[in-house]
Coordinates of C-alpha atoms in Angstrom, one line a residue:
Chain O
M1 CA 10.0 -8.3 16.2
S2 CA 8.2 -11.6 16.3
L3 CA 5.7 -12.3 13.6
P4 CA 3.2 -15.2 13.5
K5 CA 4.4 -18.3 11.5
H6 CA 0.9 -18.9 10.0
V7 CA -1.8 -16.4 9.0
R8 CA -5.4 -17.3 8.1
L9 CA -6.8 -15.2 5.2
V10 CA -10.5 -14.7 5.2
E11 CA -11.5 -14.3 1.6
V12 CA -14.5 -11.9 1.4
G13 CA -14.5 -11.4 -2.4
P14 CA -17.5 -13.5 -3.2
R15 CA -19.6 -11.7 -0.6
D16 CA -18.2 -8.2 0.4
G17 CA -16.6 -7.9 -3.0
L18 CA -19.6 -8.7 -5.2
Q19 CA -22.5 -7.5 -3.1
N20 CA -22.6 -4.0 -4.5
E21 CA -22.2 -5.0 -8.1
K22 CA -25.1 -3.6 -10.2
Q23 CA -24.7 -5.9 -13.1
P24 CA -26.1 -9.4 -12.9
I25 CA -23.5 -12.1 -12.1
S26 CA -24.6 -15.6 -12.8
T27 CA -24.6 -18.3 -10.1
A28 CA -22.2 -20.3 -12.3
D29 CA -19.7 -17.4 -12.2
K30 CA -20.1 -17.1 -8.4
V31 CA -19.6 -20.8 -7.9
R32 CA -16.6 -20.8 -10.2
L33 CA -15.0 -18.0 -8.1
V34 CA -15.5 -19.9 -4.9
N35 CA -14.1 -23.1 -6.4
D36 CA -11.2 -21.3 -7.9
L37 CA -10.4 -19.8 -4.5
S38 CA -10.5 -23.1 -2.6
A39 CA -8.4 -24.7 -5.4
A40 CA -5.8 -22.0 -4.8
G41 CA -5.6 -23.1 -1.2
V42 CA -7.9 -20.5 0.5
Q43 CA -9.2 -22.0 3.7
Y44 CA -11.9 -19.6 4.6
I45 CA -14.3 -18.1 2.1
E46 CA -17.3 -15.8 2.8
V47 CA -19.5 -17.2 0.0
G48 CA -22.6 -15.1 0.3
S49 CA -25.2 -13.3 2.4
F50 CA -28.6 -14.1 3.7
V51 CA -30.2 -10.7 3.7
S52 CA -33.3 -9.3 2.1
P53 CA -33.0 -9.3 -1.7
K54 CA -34.7 -6.0 -1.5
W55 CA -31.6 -4.5 0.0
V56 CA -28.9 -6.6 -1.6
P57 CA -30.2 -8.1 -4.8
Q58 CA -26.8 -9.4 -5.9
M59 CA -26.8 -11.9 -2.9
A60 CA -30.3 -13.2 -3.6
G61 CA -29.0 -16.5 -5.0
S62 CA -26.7 -17.3 -2.0
A63 CA -28.5 -20.5 -1.2
E64 CA -28.1 -21.7 -4.8
V65 CA -24.4 -20.8 -4.7
F66 CA -24.0 -22.9 -1.5
A67 CA -25.8 -25.8 -3.1
Q68 CA -23.5 -25.8 -6.1
I69 CA -20.0 -25.1 -4.8
E70 CA -17.6 -28.0 -4.3
Q71 CA -17.2 -28.2 -0.5
K72 CA -13.6 -29.0 0.0
P73 CA -12.7 -30.6 3.3
G74 CA -10.9 -28.3 5.7
V75 CA -12.3 -25.2 4.1
T76 CA -14.8 -23.0 5.9
Y77 CA -17.6 -21.6 3.7
A78 CA -19.3 -18.8 5.6
A79 CA -22.2 -16.4 5.0
L80 CA -23.3 -13.1 6.3
A81 CA -26.5 -13.3 8.3
P82 CA -27.5 -10.0 9.8
N83 CA -30.6 -11.2 11.7
L84 CA -32.5 -14.3 12.8
Q85 CA -34.4 -14.6 9.6
G86 CA -31.1 -14.6 7.7
L87 CA -29.6 -17.1 10.1
E88 CA -32.5 -19.5 9.6
A89 CA -32.1 -19.2 5.8
A90 CA -28.4 -19.8 6.1
I91 CA -29.0 -22.9 8.3
A92 CA -31.6 -24.2 5.8
A93 CA -28.9 -23.8 3.1
G94 CA -26.5 -25.9 5.1
V95 CA -24.1 -23.1 6.1
S96 CA -21.9 -24.0 9.1
E97 CA -20.6 -20.6 10.0
V98 CA -22.1 -17.1 9.8
A99 CA -21.0 -13.5 10.3
V100 CA -22.8 -10.6 11.9
F101 CA -21.8 -7.0 12.0
A102 CA -22.2 -4.0 14.2
A103 CA -20.7 -0.5 13.9
A104 CA -18.4 1.3 16.3
S105 CA -19.9 4.6 15.3
Q106 CA -23.5 5.5 16.3
A107 CA -24.1 7.6 13.1
F108 CA -22.9 4.9 10.8
S109 CA -25.1 2.3 12.6
Q110 CA -28.1 4.6 12.2
R111 CA -27.5 5.3 8.5
N112 CA -26.3 1.9 7.5
I113 CA -28.7 -0.4 9.4
N114 CA -31.2 2.0 10.7
C115 CA -30.8 1.4 14.4
S116 CA -28.5 2.3 17.3
I117 CA -25.4 0.2 18.2
E118 CA -27.2 -1.1 21.3
Q119 CA -30.3 -2.0 19.3
S120 CA -28.2 -3.9 16.7
L121 CA -26.4 -5.8 19.5
A122 CA -29.7 -6.7 21.2
R123 CA -31.0 -8.2 18.0
F124 CA -28.0 -10.6 17.9
V125 CA -28.9 -12.2 21.2
P126 CA -31.7 -14.4 19.9
L127 CA -29.6 -15.1 16.8
M128 CA -26.7 -16.3 18.9
E129 CA -29.0 -18.7 20.8
V130 CA -30.3 -20.3 17.6
A131 CA -26.8 -20.5 16.1
R132 CA -25.5 -22.2 19.2
A133 CA -28.4 -24.6 19.2
N134 CA -27.6 -25.5 15.6
G135 CA -23.9 -25.8 16.1
V136 CA -23.3 -22.8 13.8
Q137 CA -20.2 -20.7 14.7
V138 CA -20.6 -16.9 14.5
R139 CA -18.0 -14.4 13.6
G140 CA -18.4 -10.7 14.4
Y141 CA -17.5 -7.7 12.3
V142 CA -17.1 -4.3 13.8
S143 CA -17.1 -1.5 11.2
C144 CA -15.7 2.0 11.3
V145 CA -13.0 1.0 13.8
L146 CA -10.5 3.6 12.5
G147 CA -12.8 6.3 11.2
C148 CA -16.4 7.0 10.3
P149 CA -17.7 8.9 7.2
Y150 CA -20.1 10.9 9.4
E151 CA -18.3 11.2 12.8
G152 CA -14.7 11.3 11.7
E153 CA -12.4 10.0 14.4
V154 CA -13.7 7.0 16.3
D155 CA -12.6 6.4 19.9
P156 CA -10.8 3.0 20.4
A157 CA -12.8 2.6 23.6
A158 CA -16.0 2.6 21.6
V159 CA -14.6 -0.1 19.3
A160 CA -13.5 -2.1 22.4
H161 CA -17.0 -1.8 23.8
V162 CA -18.7 -3.3 20.7
A163 CA -16.0 -5.9 20.2
R164 CA -16.4 -7.0 23.8
E165 CA -20.2 -7.2 23.6
L166 CA -20.0 -9.4 20.4
F167 CA -17.3 -11.6 22.0
N168 CA -19.2 -12.0 25.3
M169 CA -22.3 -12.8 23.3
G170 CA -20.5 -15.8 21.8
C171 CA -18.7 -14.6 18.6
Y172 CA -15.6 -16.7 18.4
E173 CA -13.6 -14.0 16.5
I174 CA -14.0 -10.3 16.1
S175 CA -12.9 -8.7 12.8
L176 CA -12.0 -5.0 13.1
G177 CA -13.0 -3.2 10.0
D178 CA -11.4 0.0 8.7
T179 CA -14.5 0.6 6.6
I180 CA -13.3 3.9 5.0
G181 CA -9.6 3.0 4.9
T182 CA -8.4 6.1 6.8
G183 CA -6.4 4.1 9.4
T184 CA -2.6 4.4 9.5
P185 CA -0.2 2.1 11.2
G186 CA 0.3 3.9 14.5
K187 CA -3.5 4.2 15.1
T188 CA -3.9 0.6 14.1
R189 CA -1.5 -0.5 16.8
Q190 CA -3.1 1.7 19.4
L191 CA -6.5 0.3 18.5
I192 CA -5.3 -3.2 18.9
E193 CA -3.7 -2.4 22.2
V194 CA -6.9 -0.9 23.5
V195 CA -9.3 -3.6 22.2
S196 CA -7.1 -6.5 23.3
R197 CA -7.7 -5.5 26.9
D198 CA -11.2 -6.8 26.4
V199 CA -10.8 -9.4 23.6
P200 CA -7.7 -11.6 23.4
R201 CA -5.4 -10.8 20.4
D202 CA -5.8 -14.3 19.1
K203 CA -9.5 -13.7 18.8
L204 CA -9.1 -10.5 16.7
A205 CA -8.9 -10.2 12.9
G206 CA -8.0 -7.2 10.8
H207 CA -10.2 -6.0 7.9
F208 CA -8.5 -3.2 6.1
H209 CA -9.6 -1.2 3.1
D210 CA -7.0 0.2 0.7
T211 CA -8.9 3.4 -0.2
Y212 CA -5.9 5.6 0.9
G213 CA -3.3 2.9 0.1
Q214 CA -2.7 2.2 3.8
A215 CA -4.0 -1.4 4.0
L216 CA -0.7 -3.3 3.8
A217 CA 1.1 -1.0 6.2
N218 CA -1.8 -1.5 8.6
I219 CA -1.6 -5.2 8.2
Y220 CA 2.1 -5.2 8.8
A221 CA 1.5 -3.1 11.9
S222 CA -1.2 -5.6 13.0
L223 CA 1.2 -8.5 12.6
L224 CA 3.6 -6.7 14.8
E225 CA 0.8 -6.5 17.4
G226 CA 0.2 -10.2 17.2
L227 CA -2.8 -10.5 14.9
C228 CA -2.8 -13.5 12.6
V229 CA -6.2 -13.4 10.8
F230 CA -6.9 -10.9 8.0
D231 CA -9.8 -10.3 5.7
S232 CA -9.1 -9.5 2.1
S233 CA -10.8 -9.6 -1.3
V234 CA -9.4 -11.3 -4.4
A235 CA -8.6 -8.8 -7.2
G236 CA -9.6 -6.1 -4.7
L237 CA -13.3 -6.8 -5.5
G238 CA -15.7 -4.5 -3.9
G239 CA -15.1 -1.1 -2.5
C240 CA -16.3 1.6 -0.3
P241 CA -19.4 3.4 -1.6
Y242 CA -18.1 6.6 -0.1
A243 CA -15.0 6.7 -2.3
K244 CA -16.1 6.1 -5.8
G245 CA -13.4 5.0 -8.2
A246 CA -11.0 4.4 -5.3
S247 CA -10.3 0.9 -4.3
G248 CA -11.9 -0.5 -1.1
N249 CA -11.1 -4.0 0.1
V250 CA -7.4 -4.7 0.1
A251 CA -6.5 -7.2 -2.6
S252 CA -5.8 -10.7 -1.4
E253 CA -3.0 -11.1 -3.8
D254 CA -1.2 -8.0 -2.4
V255 CA -1.6 -9.3 1.1
L256 CA -0.4 -12.8 0.2
Y257 CA 2.6 -11.3 -1.6
M258 CA 3.6 -9.5 1.5
L259 CA 3.0 -12.5 3.8
D260 CA 5.0 -14.7 1.4
G261 CA 7.9 -12.2 1.5
L262 CA 7.7 -12.2 5.3
G263 CA 8.0 -16.0 5.3
I264 CA 4.5 -16.4 6.8
N265 CA 2.6 -19.5 5.7
T266 CA -1.0 -19.3 4.5
G267 CA -1.4 -22.4 2.4
I268 CA -2.4 -20.3 -0.6
D269 CA -0.7 -20.4 -4.0
L270 CA -0.1 -16.9 -5.4
T271 CA -0.2 -17.8 -9.0
A272 CA -3.5 -19.7 -8.6
L273 CA -4.9 -16.8 -6.6
V274 CA -3.9 -14.3 -9.3
A275 CA -5.6 -16.5 -11.9
A276 CA -8.8 -16.6 -9.8
G277 CA -8.8 -12.9 -9.5
Q278 CA -8.2 -12.3 -13.2
R279 CA -11.0 -14.6 -14.2
I280 CA -13.6 -12.8 -12.0
S281 CA -12.3 -9.4 -13.2
D282 CA -12.8 -10.5 -16.8
V283 CA -16.4 -11.6 -15.9
L284 CA -17.0 -8.2 -14.4
G285 CA -15.3 -6.5 -17.3
R286 CA -13.2 -4.3 -15.1
P287 CA -9.5 -3.7 -14.4
N288 CA -7.9 -6.0 -11.8
A289 CA -7.5 -3.9 -8.7
S290 CA -4.6 -6.0 -7.3
R291 CA -1.2 -4.4 -7.9
V292 CA 0.5 -7.8 -7.7
A293 CA -1.8 -9.1 -10.4
R294 CA -1.1 -6.2 -12.6
A295 CA 2.6 -6.3 -12.1
R296 CA 2.8 -10.0 -12.8
Q297 CA 0.7 -9.6 -15.9
S298 CA 3.0 -6.8 -17.2
A299 CA 6.1 -8.8 -16.4
G300 CA 4.7 -12.0 -17.9
Chain E
M1 CA 8.4 1.4 18.9
S2 CA 10.1 4.7 18.5
L3 CA 9.5 6.6 15.3
P4 CA 11.3 9.7 14.1
K5 CA 9.5 13.0 14.9
H6 CA 10.5 14.5 11.6
V7 CA 10.8 13.0 8.1
R8 CA 12.3 14.6 5.0
L9 CA 10.6 13.7 1.8
V10 CA 12.7 13.9 -1.3
E11 CA 10.4 14.7 -4.2
V12 CA 11.5 13.0 -7.3
G13 CA 8.5 13.6 -9.5
P14 CA 9.9 16.3 -11.7
R15 CA 12.9 14.2 -12.5
D16 CA 12.3 10.4 -12.0
G17 CA 8.6 10.9 -12.5
L18 CA 8.7 12.7 -15.8
Q19 CA 12.0 11.5 -17.4
N20 CA 10.3 8.6 -19.3
E21 CA 7.4 10.5 -20.6
K22 CA 7.2 10.3 -24.3
Q23 CA 5.0 13.3 -24.9
P24 CA 6.6 16.7 -24.8
I25 CA 6.1 18.6 -21.6
S26 CA 6.7 22.4 -21.7
T27 CA 9.2 24.1 -19.5
A28 CA 6.4 26.2 -18.1
D29 CA 4.6 23.0 -16.9
K30 CA 7.8 21.7 -15.3
V31 CA 8.5 25.0 -13.6
R32 CA 4.9 25.2 -12.4
L33 CA 5.2 21.7 -10.9
V34 CA 8.4 22.6 -9.0
N35 CA 6.8 25.8 -7.8
D36 CA 3.6 24.1 -6.7
L37 CA 5.7 21.5 -4.8
S38 CA 7.7 24.1 -2.9
A39 CA 4.5 26.1 -2.2
A40 CA 3.1 22.9 -0.7
G41 CA 6.0 22.8 1.7
V42 CA 8.2 20.3 0.0
Q43 CA 11.8 21.0 1.1
Y44 CA 13.7 18.9 -1.3
I45 CA 12.9 18.6 -5.0
E46 CA 14.8 16.7 -7.6
V47 CA 14.2 19.2 -10.4
G48 CA 15.9 17.6 -13.4
S49 CA 18.7 15.7 -14.9
F50 CA 21.9 16.7 -16.7
V51 CA 22.3 13.7 -19.0
S52 CA 22.8 13.3 -22.7
P53 CA 19.5 14.4 -24.4
K54 CA 20.1 11.5 -26.7
W55 CA 19.3 9.1 -23.8
V56 CA 16.7 11.2 -21.9
P57 CA 15.2 13.8 -24.3
Q58 CA 12.6 14.8 -21.7
M59 CA 15.3 16.2 -19.4
A60 CA 17.0 18.2 -22.2
G61 CA 15.6 21.5 -20.8
S62 CA 16.7 21.0 -17.2
A63 CA 19.0 24.1 -17.2
E64 CA 16.1 26.2 -18.5
V65 CA 13.8 24.8 -15.7
F66 CA 16.4 25.7 -13.1
A67 CA 16.7 29.2 -14.5
Q68 CA 13.0 29.7 -14.3
I69 CA 11.9 28.2 -11.0
E70 CA 11.3 30.3 -8.0
Q71 CA 14.1 29.3 -5.6
K72 CA 12.5 29.4 -2.2
P73 CA 14.8 29.8 0.8
G74 CA 15.3 26.6 2.7
V75 CA 14.4 24.4 -0.2
T76 CA 17.0 22.2 -1.9
Y77 CA 16.7 22.0 -5.7
A78 CA 18.8 19.1 -6.9
A79 CA 19.5 17.4 -10.2
L80 CA 20.8 14.0 -11.4
A81 CA 24.3 14.2 -12.8
P82 CA 25.5 10.8 -13.8
N83 CA 29.0 11.9 -14.9
L84 CA 31.5 14.7 -14.9
Q85 CA 30.1 16.3 -18.0
G86 CA 26.6 16.3 -16.3
L87 CA 28.0 17.7 -13.1
E88 CA 29.7 20.6 -15.0
A89 CA 26.4 21.4 -16.8
A90 CA 24.6 21.3 -13.5
I91 CA 27.2 23.6 -11.9
A92 CA 26.8 26.0 -14.9
A93 CA 23.1 26.0 -14.3
G94 CA 23.6 27.0 -10.7
V95 CA 22.6 23.6 -9.1
S96 CA 23.8 23.3 -5.5
E97 CA 23.2 19.6 -5.1
V98 CA 23.4 16.6 -7.4
A99 CA 22.7 12.9 -7.3
V100 CA 24.6 10.0 -8.8
F101 CA 23.5 6.4 -9.0
A102 CA 25.0 2.9 -9.0
A103 CA 23.4 -0.5 -9.0
A104 CA 23.7 -3.2 -6.5
S105 CA 23.3 -5.8 -9.2
Q106 CA 26.0 -6.4 -11.8
A107 CA 23.6 -7.4 -14.6
F108 CA 21.5 -4.3 -14.0
S109 CA 24.5 -2.0 -14.1
Q110 CA 25.7 -3.6 -17.4
R111 CA 22.3 -3.3 -19.0
N112 CA 21.3 0.1 -17.6
I113 CA 24.5 2.1 -17.8
N114 CA 26.7 -0.3 -19.8
C115 CA 29.5 -0.8 -17.4
S116 CA 30.2 -2.9 -14.3
I117 CA 29.5 -1.7 -10.8
E118 CA 33.2 -1.0 -10.1
Q119 CA 33.5 0.9 -13.4
S120 CA 30.6 3.1 -12.5
L121 CA 32.0 3.8 -9.0
A122 CA 35.4 4.6 -10.5
R123 CA 33.8 7.2 -12.8
F124 CA 32.4 9.0 -9.7
V125 CA 35.8 9.7 -8.2
P126 CA 36.7 12.7 -10.4
L127 CA 33.1 13.8 -10.2
M128 CA 33.2 13.9 -6.4
E129 CA 36.4 15.9 -6.6
V130 CA 34.9 18.6 -8.8
A131 CA 31.7 18.7 -6.8
R132 CA 33.7 19.2 -3.6
A133 CA 35.8 21.9 -5.2
N134 CA 32.6 23.7 -6.2
G135 CA 30.8 23.2 -2.9
V136 CA 28.2 21.0 -4.5
Q137 CA 26.8 18.2 -2.2
V138 CA 26.3 14.8 -3.8
R139 CA 23.6 12.3 -2.9
G140 CA 24.1 8.6 -3.9
Y141 CA 21.4 6.3 -5.2
V142 CA 21.8 2.5 -5.1
S143 CA 19.3 0.7 -7.3
C144 CA 18.0 -2.9 -7.2
V145 CA 18.5 -3.1 -3.4
L146 CA 15.7 -5.6 -2.9
G147 CA 15.6 -7.4 -6.2
C148 CA 16.9 -7.2 -9.8
P149 CA 14.9 -7.8 -13.0
Y150 CA 17.8 -9.9 -14.3
E151 CA 19.4 -11.5 -11.3
G152 CA 16.4 -11.9 -9.0
E153 CA 17.4 -11.8 -5.3
V154 CA 20.1 -9.4 -4.4
D155 CA 22.4 -10.0 -1.5
P156 CA 22.2 -7.3 1.2
A157 CA 26.0 -7.5 1.5
A158 CA 26.3 -6.4 -2.2
V159 CA 24.1 -3.4 -1.4
A160 CA 26.2 -2.6 1.6
H161 CA 29.3 -2.7 -0.5
V162 CA 28.0 -0.2 -3.0
A163 CA 26.5 2.0 -0.4
R164 CA 29.8 2.1 1.6
E165 CA 31.8 2.9 -1.5
L166 CA 29.5 5.9 -2.4
F167 CA 29.5 7.0 1.2
N168 CA 33.3 6.8 1.6
M169 CA 33.7 8.6 -1.7
G170 CA 31.8 11.6 -0.2
C171 CA 28.1 11.1 -0.8
Y172 CA 26.4 12.7 2.2
E173 CA 23.4 10.4 2.0
I174 CA 22.7 7.1 0.3
S175 CA 19.2 6.4 -1.0
L176 CA 18.4 2.7 -1.2
G177 CA 16.2 2.0 -4.2
D178 CA 13.8 -0.9 -4.6
T179 CA 13.8 -0.3 -8.3
I180 CA 11.4 -3.1 -9.2
G181 CA 9.2 -2.9 -6.1
T182 CA 9.6 -6.5 -5.0
G183 CA 10.7 -5.8 -1.5
T184 CA 8.6 -6.7 1.5
P185 CA 8.9 -5.3 5.1
G186 CA 11.0 -8.1 6.6
K187 CA 13.5 -8.0 3.9
T188 CA 13.6 -4.2 4.0
R189 CA 14.4 -4.3 7.7
Q190 CA 17.1 -7.0 7.2
L191 CA 18.6 -4.9 4.4
I192 CA 18.8 -1.8 6.6
E193 CA 20.3 -3.8 9.4
V194 CA 23.1 -5.1 7.1
V195 CA 23.8 -1.8 5.3
S196 CA 23.8 0.2 8.5
R197 CA 26.9 -1.7 9.7
D198 CA 28.7 0.3 6.9
V199 CA 26.7 3.5 6.6
P200 CA 25.0 5.1 9.6
R201 CA 21.2 4.9 9.6
D202 CA 20.8 8.7 9.6
K203 CA 22.7 8.8 6.4
L204 CA 20.4 6.3 4.7
A205 CA 17.2 7.1 2.7
G206 CA 14.5 4.7 1.4
H207 CA 13.3 4.8 -2.2
F208 CA 10.4 2.4 -2.7
H209 CA 8.4 1.6 -5.7
D210 CA 4.8 0.6 -5.3
T211 CA 4.7 -1.9 -8.3
Y212 CA 3.5 -4.7 -6.0
G213 CA 1.7 -2.4 -3.5
Q214 CA 4.4 -2.9 -0.9
A215 CA 5.9 0.6 -0.7
L216 CA 4.1 2.0 2.3
A217 CA 4.5 -1.2 4.3
N218 CA 8.2 -1.0 3.5
I219 CA 8.4 2.7 4.5
Y220 CA 6.7 1.9 7.8
A221 CA 9.2 -0.9 8.3
S222 CA 12.1 1.5 7.5
L223 CA 10.8 4.0 10.0
L224 CA 10.9 1.3 12.6
E225 CA 14.5 0.8 11.6
G226 CA 15.3 4.4 12.2
L227 CA 15.2 5.8 8.6
C228 CA 13.9 9.3 8.4
V229 CA 14.4 10.3 4.7
F230 CA 12.2 8.9 1.9
D231 CA 12.0 9.5 -1.8
S232 CA 8.6 9.7 -3.4
S233 CA 6.9 11.1 -6.5
V234 CA 3.8 13.4 -6.5
A235 CA 0.8 11.7 -8.1
G236 CA 2.9 8.6 -8.4
L237 CA 4.5 10.1 -11.5
G238 CA 6.7 7.7 -13.4
G239 CA 4.6 4.6 -12.8
C240 CA 1.2 4.4 -14.4
P241 CA -0.5 1.5 -12.8
Y242 CA -2.4 0.7 -16.0
A243 CA 0.6 0.6 -18.3
K244 CA 3.2 -2.1 -19.0
G245 CA 6.7 -1.5 -17.7
A246 CA 5.4 0.7 -14.9
S247 CA 8.2 1.8 -12.7
G248 CA 5.8 2.5 -9.9
N249 CA 7.2 5.3 -7.8
V250 CA 5.3 5.5 -4.5
A251 CA 3.0 8.5 -4.5
S252 CA 4.1 11.3 -2.3
E253 CA 0.5 12.0 -1.2
D254 CA 0.1 8.4 0.1
V255 CA 3.4 8.6 2.0
L256 CA 2.5 12.0 3.5
Y257 CA -1.0 10.6 4.5
M258 CA 0.7 7.8 6.4
L259 CA 3.3 10.1 8.0
D260 CA 0.6 12.6 9.0
G261 CA -1.4 9.7 10.6
L262 CA 1.7 8.6 12.5
G263 CA 2.1 12.2 13.8
I264 CA 5.4 12.6 12.0
N265 CA 6.2 16.1 10.8
T266 CA 7.3 16.9 7.2
G267 CA 6.3 20.5 6.8
I268 CA 4.2 19.6 3.8
D269 CA 0.5 20.4 3.4
L270 CA -1.5 17.4 2.0
T271 CA -4.2 19.4 0.3
A272 CA -1.7 21.6 -1.5
L273 CA 0.3 18.5 -2.5
V274 CA -2.8 16.8 -3.8
A275 CA -3.6 19.9 -5.9
A276 CA 0.0 19.9 -7.3
G277 CA -0.3 16.3 -8.3
Q278 CA -3.7 16.7 -9.9
R279 CA -2.5 19.6 -12.0
I280 CA 0.5 17.7 -13.5
S281 CA -1.8 14.6 -14.0
D282 CA -4.1 16.8 -15.9
V283 CA -1.2 18.2 -18.0
L284 CA -0.2 14.6 -18.8
G285 CA -3.8 13.6 -19.4
R286 CA -3.5 10.5 -17.2
P287 CA -5.2 9.2 -14.1
N288 CA -3.7 10.3 -10.8
A289 CA -1.8 7.3 -9.4
S290 CA -2.1 8.5 -5.8
R291 CA -4.8 6.6 -3.9
V292 CA -5.1 9.4 -1.4
A293 CA -5.6 11.9 -4.3
R294 CA -8.3 9.7 -5.8
A295 CA -10.1 9.0 -2.5
R296 CA -10.1 12.7 -1.6
Q297 CA -11.5 13.7 -5.0
S298 CA -14.2 11.1 -4.8
A299 CA -15.1 12.2 -1.3
G300 CA -15.0 15.8 -2.2

């Protein structure tokens, strides 16, 4: 058993976590969240999304958020940019790194972004060129890597295909997303083994949802397979629309607690991270979905 | 990576899960829970506890519960019997297997059962003799194996000492309990490595609490270390995630979901187990603490 000494946590709370919130969240609260996270030592924060406000109204103010956050040296502040128009808006807002996403399942791609997997990939080609010309790094997400709400099981070879296409197109890292949280540790390891034939393990990240409580076990399994980048969401913000009331994104605090216990360095302070998560939970008026946060609050 | 093909789940919900409930629960509801569990395929159920009703009033009716449950062939119906008096009551009630417990932490032993570790072990000697004479098997629990609420870190050698004493005294299996849920996978593996120098791995069980969300990762780590018996509690009974002082038993449904995904046989049907957990949650009038149960109910 050899585990990585250092893990990079990609904090997706401000974007993936908040994007489906129906209630208005002020720019000041979003800025505060991002600044709280960087102050806690988080080195990579997905701050917002440059998408049509028609589809994701909560992210409409992402340019404003970027303009107002304190940009701490050494921290990457990224945004989702699903198409060329989004990329151009992101560049105009001074964003230095963007993320694109594709699905490993044809049915999910059609229902979620209204086009086939191949069509979605083709659309990224001009985006990648503009990003390259502007010195903007691009990270790729693949969704439904361990299950699809419409197709059920997803073939690891299908995941490997999409991951390879994104990687060959120029994405510097591919985040494998268990969108519906149905993955378990053995399947996670098998997936990484298959995908890593096409994309090196040090270019892969794990993005696990805790809908079925499996996220930490899957992260531990991924660590054993050599992954050292994981996406997570402070206070477990966000969730899967297909599992109402159940949690979605794995809570950053819970991941950090495990990594701390494993002696793996992240540069993040747990107490400060718990405080950041509690503050945004209070803003949203909802229970903190991090078990570590709840346990510490009960104990304290 | 070689995982066991079969795992035995020890269902502790009716005992460990319900014992701290303040509201009265009828014998009929307890009996129904046990019968639901055996109908779902659970092969080992800790049904009740023969302790002073002064200390654990909820378990006062354990003999009645034993008298009324349907005893399915091949299923073990066990009870906690902390002392000779409890064992005699358990034998009178027709119980064929009991459990005793000791702590790995001196401070926890003093505060929880009001005697030192050595005193508690000494008290089990006459109990073991009477059990042996009556053909009653005894299972041993060790608590605080990965942390103590009073002492903090617990030395794996201290756990090994208590485990060895119980094993040498005649306990056929030793369940290692992470009572406060602070364990993480690396420490879990290290603990098993140390303890297994004194007690064979196939005589060890894992009892994890999900207070910090680490239970499934710890169970996966334990599987990799060769353990194939785990304690769990249907619907996560005994640890409400929204209440202070949550003990946080890992939910049987969440463990089973992971084991099913790993292709490990348990003989238990997940759908029936989820139904059993929901029924008792409804009786108690509290949210189901199993993530799998919540996700399935949202999806369905």
